PDB file of C-alpha atoms in Angstrom:
ATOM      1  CA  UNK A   1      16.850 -22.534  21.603  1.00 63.00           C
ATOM      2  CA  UNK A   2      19.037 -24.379  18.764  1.00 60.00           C
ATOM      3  CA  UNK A   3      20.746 -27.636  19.666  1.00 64.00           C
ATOM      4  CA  UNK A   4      23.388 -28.864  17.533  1.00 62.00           C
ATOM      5  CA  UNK A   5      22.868 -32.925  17.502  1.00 68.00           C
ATOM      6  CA  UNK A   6      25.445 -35.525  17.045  1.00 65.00           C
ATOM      7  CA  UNK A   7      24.833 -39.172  16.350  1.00 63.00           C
ATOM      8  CA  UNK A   8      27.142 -41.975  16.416  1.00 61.00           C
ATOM      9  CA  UNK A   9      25.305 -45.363  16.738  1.00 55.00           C
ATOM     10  CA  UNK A  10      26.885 -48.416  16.407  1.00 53.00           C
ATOM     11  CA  UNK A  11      26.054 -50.899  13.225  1.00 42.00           C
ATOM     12  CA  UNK A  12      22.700 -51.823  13.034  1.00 46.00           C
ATOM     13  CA  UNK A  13      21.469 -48.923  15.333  1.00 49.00           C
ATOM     14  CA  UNK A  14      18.851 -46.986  14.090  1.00 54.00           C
ATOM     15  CA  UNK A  15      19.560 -43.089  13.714  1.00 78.00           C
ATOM     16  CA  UNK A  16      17.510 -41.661  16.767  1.00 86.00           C
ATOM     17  CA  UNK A  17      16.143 -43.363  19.355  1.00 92.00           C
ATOM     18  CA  UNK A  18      12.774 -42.161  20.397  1.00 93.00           C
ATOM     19  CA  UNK A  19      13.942 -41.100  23.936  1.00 93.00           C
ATOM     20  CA  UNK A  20      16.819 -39.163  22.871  1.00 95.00           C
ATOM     21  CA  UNK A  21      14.837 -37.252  20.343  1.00 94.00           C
ATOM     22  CA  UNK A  22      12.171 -36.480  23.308  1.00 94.00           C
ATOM     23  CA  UNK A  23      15.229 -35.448  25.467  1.00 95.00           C
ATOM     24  CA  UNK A  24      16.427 -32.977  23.145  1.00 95.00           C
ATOM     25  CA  UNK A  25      13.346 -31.179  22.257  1.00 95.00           C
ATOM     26  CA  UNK A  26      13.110 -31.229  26.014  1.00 94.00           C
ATOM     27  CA  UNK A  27      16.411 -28.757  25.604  1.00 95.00           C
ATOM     28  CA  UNK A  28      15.159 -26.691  22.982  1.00 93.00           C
ATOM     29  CA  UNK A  29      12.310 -25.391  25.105  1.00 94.00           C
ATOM     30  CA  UNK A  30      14.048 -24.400  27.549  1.00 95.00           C
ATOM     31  CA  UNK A  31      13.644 -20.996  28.711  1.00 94.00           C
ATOM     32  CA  UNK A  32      16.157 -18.693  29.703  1.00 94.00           C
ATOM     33  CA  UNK A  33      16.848 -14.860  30.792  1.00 94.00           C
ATOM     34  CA  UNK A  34      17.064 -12.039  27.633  1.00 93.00           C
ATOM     35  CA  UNK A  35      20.605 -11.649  28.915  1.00 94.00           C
ATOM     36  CA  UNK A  36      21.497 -15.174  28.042  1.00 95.00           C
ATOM     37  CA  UNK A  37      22.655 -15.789  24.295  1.00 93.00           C
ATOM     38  CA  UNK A  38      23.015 -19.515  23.519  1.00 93.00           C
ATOM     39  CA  UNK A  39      24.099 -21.107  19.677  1.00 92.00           C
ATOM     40  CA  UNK A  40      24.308 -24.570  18.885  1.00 90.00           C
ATOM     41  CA  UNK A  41      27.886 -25.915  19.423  1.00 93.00           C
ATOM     42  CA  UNK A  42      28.965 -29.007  17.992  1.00 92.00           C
ATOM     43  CA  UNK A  43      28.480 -32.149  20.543  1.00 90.00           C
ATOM     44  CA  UNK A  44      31.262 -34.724  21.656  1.00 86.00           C
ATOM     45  CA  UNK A  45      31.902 -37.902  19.543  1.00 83.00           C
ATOM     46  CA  UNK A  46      33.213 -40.487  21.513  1.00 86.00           C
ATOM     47  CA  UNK A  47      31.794 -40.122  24.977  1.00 90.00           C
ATOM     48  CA  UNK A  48      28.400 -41.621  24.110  1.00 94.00           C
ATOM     49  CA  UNK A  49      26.625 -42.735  20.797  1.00 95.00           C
ATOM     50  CA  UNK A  50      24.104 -39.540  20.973  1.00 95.00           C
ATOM     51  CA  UNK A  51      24.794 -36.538  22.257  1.00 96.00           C
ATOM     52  CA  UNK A  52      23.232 -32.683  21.591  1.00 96.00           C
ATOM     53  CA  UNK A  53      25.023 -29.693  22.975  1.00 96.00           C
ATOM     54  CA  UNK A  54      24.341 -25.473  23.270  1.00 96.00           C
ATOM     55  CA  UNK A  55      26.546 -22.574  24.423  1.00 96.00           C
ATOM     56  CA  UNK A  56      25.935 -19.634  26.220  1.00 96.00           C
ATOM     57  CA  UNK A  57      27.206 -16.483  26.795  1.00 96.00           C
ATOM     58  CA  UNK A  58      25.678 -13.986  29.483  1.00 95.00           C
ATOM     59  CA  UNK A  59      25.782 -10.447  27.895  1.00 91.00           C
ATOM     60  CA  UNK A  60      24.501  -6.898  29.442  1.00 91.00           C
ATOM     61  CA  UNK A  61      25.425  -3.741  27.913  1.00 89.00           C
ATOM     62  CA  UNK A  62      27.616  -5.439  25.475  1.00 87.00           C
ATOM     63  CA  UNK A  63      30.233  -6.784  27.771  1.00 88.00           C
ATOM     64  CA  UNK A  64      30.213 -10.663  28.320  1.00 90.00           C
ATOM     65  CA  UNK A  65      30.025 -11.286  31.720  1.00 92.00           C
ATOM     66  CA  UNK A  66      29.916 -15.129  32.000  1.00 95.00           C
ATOM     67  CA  UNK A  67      30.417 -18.513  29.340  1.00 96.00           C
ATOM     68  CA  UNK A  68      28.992 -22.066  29.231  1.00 97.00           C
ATOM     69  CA  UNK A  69      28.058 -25.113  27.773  1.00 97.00           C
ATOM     70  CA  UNK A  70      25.652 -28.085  28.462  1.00 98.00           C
ATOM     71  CA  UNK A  71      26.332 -31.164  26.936  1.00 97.00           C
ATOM     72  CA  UNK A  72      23.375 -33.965  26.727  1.00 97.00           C
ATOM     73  CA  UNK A  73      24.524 -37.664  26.544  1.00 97.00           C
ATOM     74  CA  UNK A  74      22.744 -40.663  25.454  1.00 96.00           C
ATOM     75  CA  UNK A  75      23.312 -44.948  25.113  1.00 95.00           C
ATOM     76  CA  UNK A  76      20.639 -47.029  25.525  1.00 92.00           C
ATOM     77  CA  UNK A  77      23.022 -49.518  26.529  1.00 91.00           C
ATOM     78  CA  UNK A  78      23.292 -47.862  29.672  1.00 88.00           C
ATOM     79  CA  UNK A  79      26.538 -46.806  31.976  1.00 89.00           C
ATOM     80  CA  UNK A  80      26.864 -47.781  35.371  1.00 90.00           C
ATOM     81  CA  UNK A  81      28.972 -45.039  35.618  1.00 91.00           C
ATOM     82  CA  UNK A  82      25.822 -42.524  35.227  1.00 94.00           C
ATOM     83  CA  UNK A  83      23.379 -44.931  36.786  1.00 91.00           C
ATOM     84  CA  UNK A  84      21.244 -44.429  33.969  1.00 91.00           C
ATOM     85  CA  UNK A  85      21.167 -43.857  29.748  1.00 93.00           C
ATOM     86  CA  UNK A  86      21.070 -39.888  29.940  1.00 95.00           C
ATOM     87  CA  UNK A  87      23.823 -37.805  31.386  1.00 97.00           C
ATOM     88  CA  UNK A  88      24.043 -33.940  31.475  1.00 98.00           C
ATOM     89  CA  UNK A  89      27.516 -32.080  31.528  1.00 98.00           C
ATOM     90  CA  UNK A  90      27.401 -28.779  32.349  1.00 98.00           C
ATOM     91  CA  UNK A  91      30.100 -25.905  32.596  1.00 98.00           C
ATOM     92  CA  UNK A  92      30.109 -22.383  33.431  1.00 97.00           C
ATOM     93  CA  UNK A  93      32.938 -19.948  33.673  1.00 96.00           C
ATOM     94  CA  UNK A  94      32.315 -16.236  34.963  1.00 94.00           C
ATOM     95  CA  UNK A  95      34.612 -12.932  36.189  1.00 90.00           C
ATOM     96  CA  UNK A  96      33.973 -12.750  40.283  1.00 88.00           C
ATOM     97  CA  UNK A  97      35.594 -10.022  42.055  1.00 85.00           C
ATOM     98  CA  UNK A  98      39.134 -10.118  43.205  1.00 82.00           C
ATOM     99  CA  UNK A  99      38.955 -10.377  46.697  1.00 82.00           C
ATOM    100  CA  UNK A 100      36.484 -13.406  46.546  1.00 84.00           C
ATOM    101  CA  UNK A 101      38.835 -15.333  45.101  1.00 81.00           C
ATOM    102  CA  UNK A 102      40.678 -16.114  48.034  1.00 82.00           C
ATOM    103  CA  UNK A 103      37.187 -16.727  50.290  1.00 86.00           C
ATOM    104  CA  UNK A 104      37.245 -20.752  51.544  1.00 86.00           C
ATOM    105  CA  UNK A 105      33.695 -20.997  50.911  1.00 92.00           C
ATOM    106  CA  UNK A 106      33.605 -19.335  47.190  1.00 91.00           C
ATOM    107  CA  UNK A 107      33.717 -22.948  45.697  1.00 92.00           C
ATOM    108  CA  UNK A 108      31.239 -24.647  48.249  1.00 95.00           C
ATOM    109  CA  UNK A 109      29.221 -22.072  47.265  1.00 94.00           C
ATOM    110  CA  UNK A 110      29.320 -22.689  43.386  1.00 95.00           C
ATOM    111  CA  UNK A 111      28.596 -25.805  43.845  1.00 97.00           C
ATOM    112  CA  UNK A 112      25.290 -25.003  45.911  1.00 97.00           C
ATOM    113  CA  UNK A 113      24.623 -22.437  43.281  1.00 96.00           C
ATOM    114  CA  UNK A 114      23.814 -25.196  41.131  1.00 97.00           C
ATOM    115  CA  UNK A 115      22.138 -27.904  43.212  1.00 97.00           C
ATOM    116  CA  UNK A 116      19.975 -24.914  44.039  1.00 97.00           C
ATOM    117  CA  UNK A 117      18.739 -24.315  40.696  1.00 97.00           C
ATOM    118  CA  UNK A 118      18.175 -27.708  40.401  1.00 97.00           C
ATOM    119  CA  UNK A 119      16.128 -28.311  43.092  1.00 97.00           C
ATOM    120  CA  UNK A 120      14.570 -25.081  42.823  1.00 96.00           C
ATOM    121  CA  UNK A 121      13.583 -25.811  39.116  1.00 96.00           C
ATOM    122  CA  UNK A 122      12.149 -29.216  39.965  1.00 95.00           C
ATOM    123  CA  UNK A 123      14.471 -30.755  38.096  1.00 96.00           C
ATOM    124  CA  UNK A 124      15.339 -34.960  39.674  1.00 94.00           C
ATOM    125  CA  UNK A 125      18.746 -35.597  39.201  1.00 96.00           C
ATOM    126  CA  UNK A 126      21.307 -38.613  40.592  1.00 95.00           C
ATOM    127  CA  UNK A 127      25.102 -38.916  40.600  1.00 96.00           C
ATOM    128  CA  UNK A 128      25.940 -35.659  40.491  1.00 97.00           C
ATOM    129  CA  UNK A 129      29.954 -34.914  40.718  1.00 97.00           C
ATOM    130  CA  UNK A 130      31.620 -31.955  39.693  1.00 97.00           C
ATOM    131  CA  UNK A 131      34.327 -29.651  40.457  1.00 97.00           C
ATOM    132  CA  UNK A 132      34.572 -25.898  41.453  1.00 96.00           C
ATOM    133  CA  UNK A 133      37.695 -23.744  40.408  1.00 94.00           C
ATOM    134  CA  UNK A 134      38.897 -20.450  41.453  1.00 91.00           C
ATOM    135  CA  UNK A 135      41.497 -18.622  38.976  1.00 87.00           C
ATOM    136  CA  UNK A 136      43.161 -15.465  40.110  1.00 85.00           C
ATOM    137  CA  UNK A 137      45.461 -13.528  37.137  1.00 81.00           C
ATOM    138  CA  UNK A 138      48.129 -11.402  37.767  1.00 75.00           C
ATOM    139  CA  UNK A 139      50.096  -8.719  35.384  1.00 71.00           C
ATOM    140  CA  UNK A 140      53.561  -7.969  35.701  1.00 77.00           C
ATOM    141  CA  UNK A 141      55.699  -5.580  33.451  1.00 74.00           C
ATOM    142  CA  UNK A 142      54.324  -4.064  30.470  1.00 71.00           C
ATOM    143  CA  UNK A 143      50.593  -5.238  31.420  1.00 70.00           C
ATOM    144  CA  UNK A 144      51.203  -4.569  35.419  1.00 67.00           C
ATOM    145  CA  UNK A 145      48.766  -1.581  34.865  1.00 70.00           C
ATOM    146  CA  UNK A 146      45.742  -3.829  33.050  1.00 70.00           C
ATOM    147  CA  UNK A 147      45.423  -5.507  37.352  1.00 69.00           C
ATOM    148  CA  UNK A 148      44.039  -8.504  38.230  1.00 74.00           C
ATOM    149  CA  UNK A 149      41.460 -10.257  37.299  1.00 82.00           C
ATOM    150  CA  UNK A 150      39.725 -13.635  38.978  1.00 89.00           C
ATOM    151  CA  UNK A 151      37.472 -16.168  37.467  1.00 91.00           C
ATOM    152  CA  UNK A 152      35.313 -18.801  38.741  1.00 94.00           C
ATOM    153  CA  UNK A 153      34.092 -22.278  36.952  1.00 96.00           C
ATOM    154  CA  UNK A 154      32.050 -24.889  37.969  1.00 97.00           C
ATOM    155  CA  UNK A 155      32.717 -27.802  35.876  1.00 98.00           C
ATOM    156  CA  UNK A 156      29.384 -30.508  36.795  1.00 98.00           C
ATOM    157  CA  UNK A 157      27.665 -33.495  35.397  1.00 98.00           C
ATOM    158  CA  UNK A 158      24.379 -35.591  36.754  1.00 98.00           C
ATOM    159  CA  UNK A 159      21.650 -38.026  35.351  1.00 97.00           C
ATOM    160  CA  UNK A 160      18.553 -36.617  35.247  1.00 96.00           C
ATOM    161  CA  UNK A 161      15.523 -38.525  36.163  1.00 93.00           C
ATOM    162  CA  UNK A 162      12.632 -39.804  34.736  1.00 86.00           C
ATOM    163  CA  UNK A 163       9.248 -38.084  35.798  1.00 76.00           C
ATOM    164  CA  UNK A 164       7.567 -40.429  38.608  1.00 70.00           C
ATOM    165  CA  UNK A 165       4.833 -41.789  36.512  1.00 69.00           C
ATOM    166  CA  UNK A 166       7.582 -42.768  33.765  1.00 68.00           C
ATOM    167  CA  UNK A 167      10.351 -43.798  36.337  1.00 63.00           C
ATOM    168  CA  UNK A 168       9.182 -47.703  35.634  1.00 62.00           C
ATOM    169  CA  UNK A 169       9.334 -47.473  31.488  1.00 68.00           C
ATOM    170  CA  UNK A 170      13.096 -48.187  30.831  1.00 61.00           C
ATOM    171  CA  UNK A 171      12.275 -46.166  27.803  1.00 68.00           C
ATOM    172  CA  UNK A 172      11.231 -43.289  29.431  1.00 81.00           C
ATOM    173  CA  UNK A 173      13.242 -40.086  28.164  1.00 90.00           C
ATOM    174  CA  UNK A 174      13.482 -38.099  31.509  1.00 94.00           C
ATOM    175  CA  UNK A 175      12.044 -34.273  31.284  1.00 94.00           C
ATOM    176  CA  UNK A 176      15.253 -32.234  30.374  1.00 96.00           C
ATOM    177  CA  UNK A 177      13.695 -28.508  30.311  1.00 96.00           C
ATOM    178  CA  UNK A 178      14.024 -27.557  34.068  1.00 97.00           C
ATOM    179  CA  UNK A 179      17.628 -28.994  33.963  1.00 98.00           C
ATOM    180  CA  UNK A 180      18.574 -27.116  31.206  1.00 97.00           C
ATOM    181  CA  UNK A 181      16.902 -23.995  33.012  1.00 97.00           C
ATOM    182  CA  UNK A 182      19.217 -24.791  35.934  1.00 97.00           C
ATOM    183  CA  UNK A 183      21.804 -24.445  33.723  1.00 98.00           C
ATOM    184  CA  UNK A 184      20.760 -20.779  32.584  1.00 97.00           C
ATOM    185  CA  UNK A 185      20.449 -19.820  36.351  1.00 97.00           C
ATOM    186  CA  UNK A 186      23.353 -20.887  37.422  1.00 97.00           C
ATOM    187  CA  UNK A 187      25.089 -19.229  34.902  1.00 96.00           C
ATOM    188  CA  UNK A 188      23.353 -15.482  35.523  1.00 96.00           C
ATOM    189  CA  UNK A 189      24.541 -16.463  39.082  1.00 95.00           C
ATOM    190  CA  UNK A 190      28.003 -16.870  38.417  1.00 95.00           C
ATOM    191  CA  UNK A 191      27.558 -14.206  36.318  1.00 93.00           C
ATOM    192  CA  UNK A 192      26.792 -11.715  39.236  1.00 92.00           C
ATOM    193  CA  UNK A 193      22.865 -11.055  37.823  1.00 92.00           C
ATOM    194  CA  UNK A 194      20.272 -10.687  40.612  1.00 88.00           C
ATOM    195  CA  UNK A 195      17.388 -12.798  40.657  1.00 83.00           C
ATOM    196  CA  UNK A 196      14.661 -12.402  38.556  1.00 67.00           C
ATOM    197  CA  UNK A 197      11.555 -11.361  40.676  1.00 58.00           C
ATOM    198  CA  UNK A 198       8.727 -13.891  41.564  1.00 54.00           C
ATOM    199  CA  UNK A 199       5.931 -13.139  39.218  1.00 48.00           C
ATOM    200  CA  UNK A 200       8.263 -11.678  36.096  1.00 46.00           C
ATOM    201  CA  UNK A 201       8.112 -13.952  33.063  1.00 43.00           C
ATOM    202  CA  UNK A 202      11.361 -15.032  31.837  1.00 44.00           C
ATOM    203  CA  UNK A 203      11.661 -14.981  28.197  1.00 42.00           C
ATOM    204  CA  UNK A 204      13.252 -17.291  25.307  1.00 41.00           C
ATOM    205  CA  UNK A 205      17.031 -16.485  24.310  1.00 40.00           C
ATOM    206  CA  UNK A 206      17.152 -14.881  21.061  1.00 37.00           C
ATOM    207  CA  UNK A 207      19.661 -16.700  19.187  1.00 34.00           C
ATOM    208  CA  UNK A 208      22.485 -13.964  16.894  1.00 33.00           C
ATOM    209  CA  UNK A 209      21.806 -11.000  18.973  1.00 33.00           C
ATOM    210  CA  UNK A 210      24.927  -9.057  18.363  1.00 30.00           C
ATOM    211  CA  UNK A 211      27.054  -9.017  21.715  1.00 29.00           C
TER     212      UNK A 211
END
């Protein structure tokens, strides 16, 4: 997987902390399904001094099916608003059917879709927050016969954790693979994929397949 990087220390800050570095390599082993297509994207500039970021789009047949983006933040300074010096920002957008759009437990269930995949990646997290939209479209006049269509997006961010035998090293860069991995199964999810099958090997995303 290709990360697109962004660094913005302050003066007298050296380029790349150590951690950060380990973080994002963390990222670009990440393993996802052949249906997922992800390209580097360009990373925010202001929220934090170092920051890496991918896209994805989930693609069968030809027809995109669902979007994203994960965003990894870094200051070594810390934020007390992340309880911690990494933060992961994560959104997914996907088509859902019409009729679930109006279900009352569509979004509590986008949000378990992803604390699932975290926890079932082994991936420690804290502070997670988030929000989980339903959009419904409607076409009048001209486009009345195109119908509706309905959308759902789970817009999420969490620190992710230091491995146990690190958690006391304030340098510690925490293991960012299986969060990035929760990522990629929460979008197929969203998506409407089925699970892959215990025992099938899940390959790397091939980065430029035509869609």
């Amino acid at each position: 997987m290709v990360v697109r990087q962004e660094t913005h220390p302050g003066a007298g800050a050296s380029a790349e902390p150590p951690a950060f570095r380990e973080a994002v390599a963390g990222m670009r082993v990440a393993r996802m399904r052949p249906e997922v297509l992800c390209e580097p994207m360009p990373a925010p500039q202001r929220i934090a001094p170092y920051a890496a970021a991918v896209s994805a789009d989930v693609t069968v047949d030809d027809v995109d099916l669902g979007t994203g983006r994960i965003i990894l933040l870094h200051d070594p300074a810390g934020n007390d608003a992340w309880d911690g010096t990494f933060r992961l920002v994560a959104y997914v957008r996907a088509e859902i059917e019409l009729d679930l759009v109006t279900d009352p437990m569509l979004s509590a269930v986008g949000w378990d879709w992803l604390t699932e995949a975290l926890d079932a990646h082994g991936a420690a997290y804290t502070a997670a927050s988030g929000t989980v939209t339903r959009v419904a479209t409607e076409s009048f006049g001209g486009m009345s016969e195109e119908g509706g269509t309905a959308q759902i997006e789970v817009r999420a961010s969490w620190t992710p954790l230091a491995s146990p035998e690190r958690a006391g090293d304030p340098d510690a860069a925490p293991d960012v693979t299986p969060h990035v991995e929760a990522w990629g199964e929460l979008l197929c999810t969203a998506a409407g994929l089925p699970p892959v099958p215990d025992g099938v090997a899940v390959m790397p995303s091939r980065r430029g397949r035509s869609r």
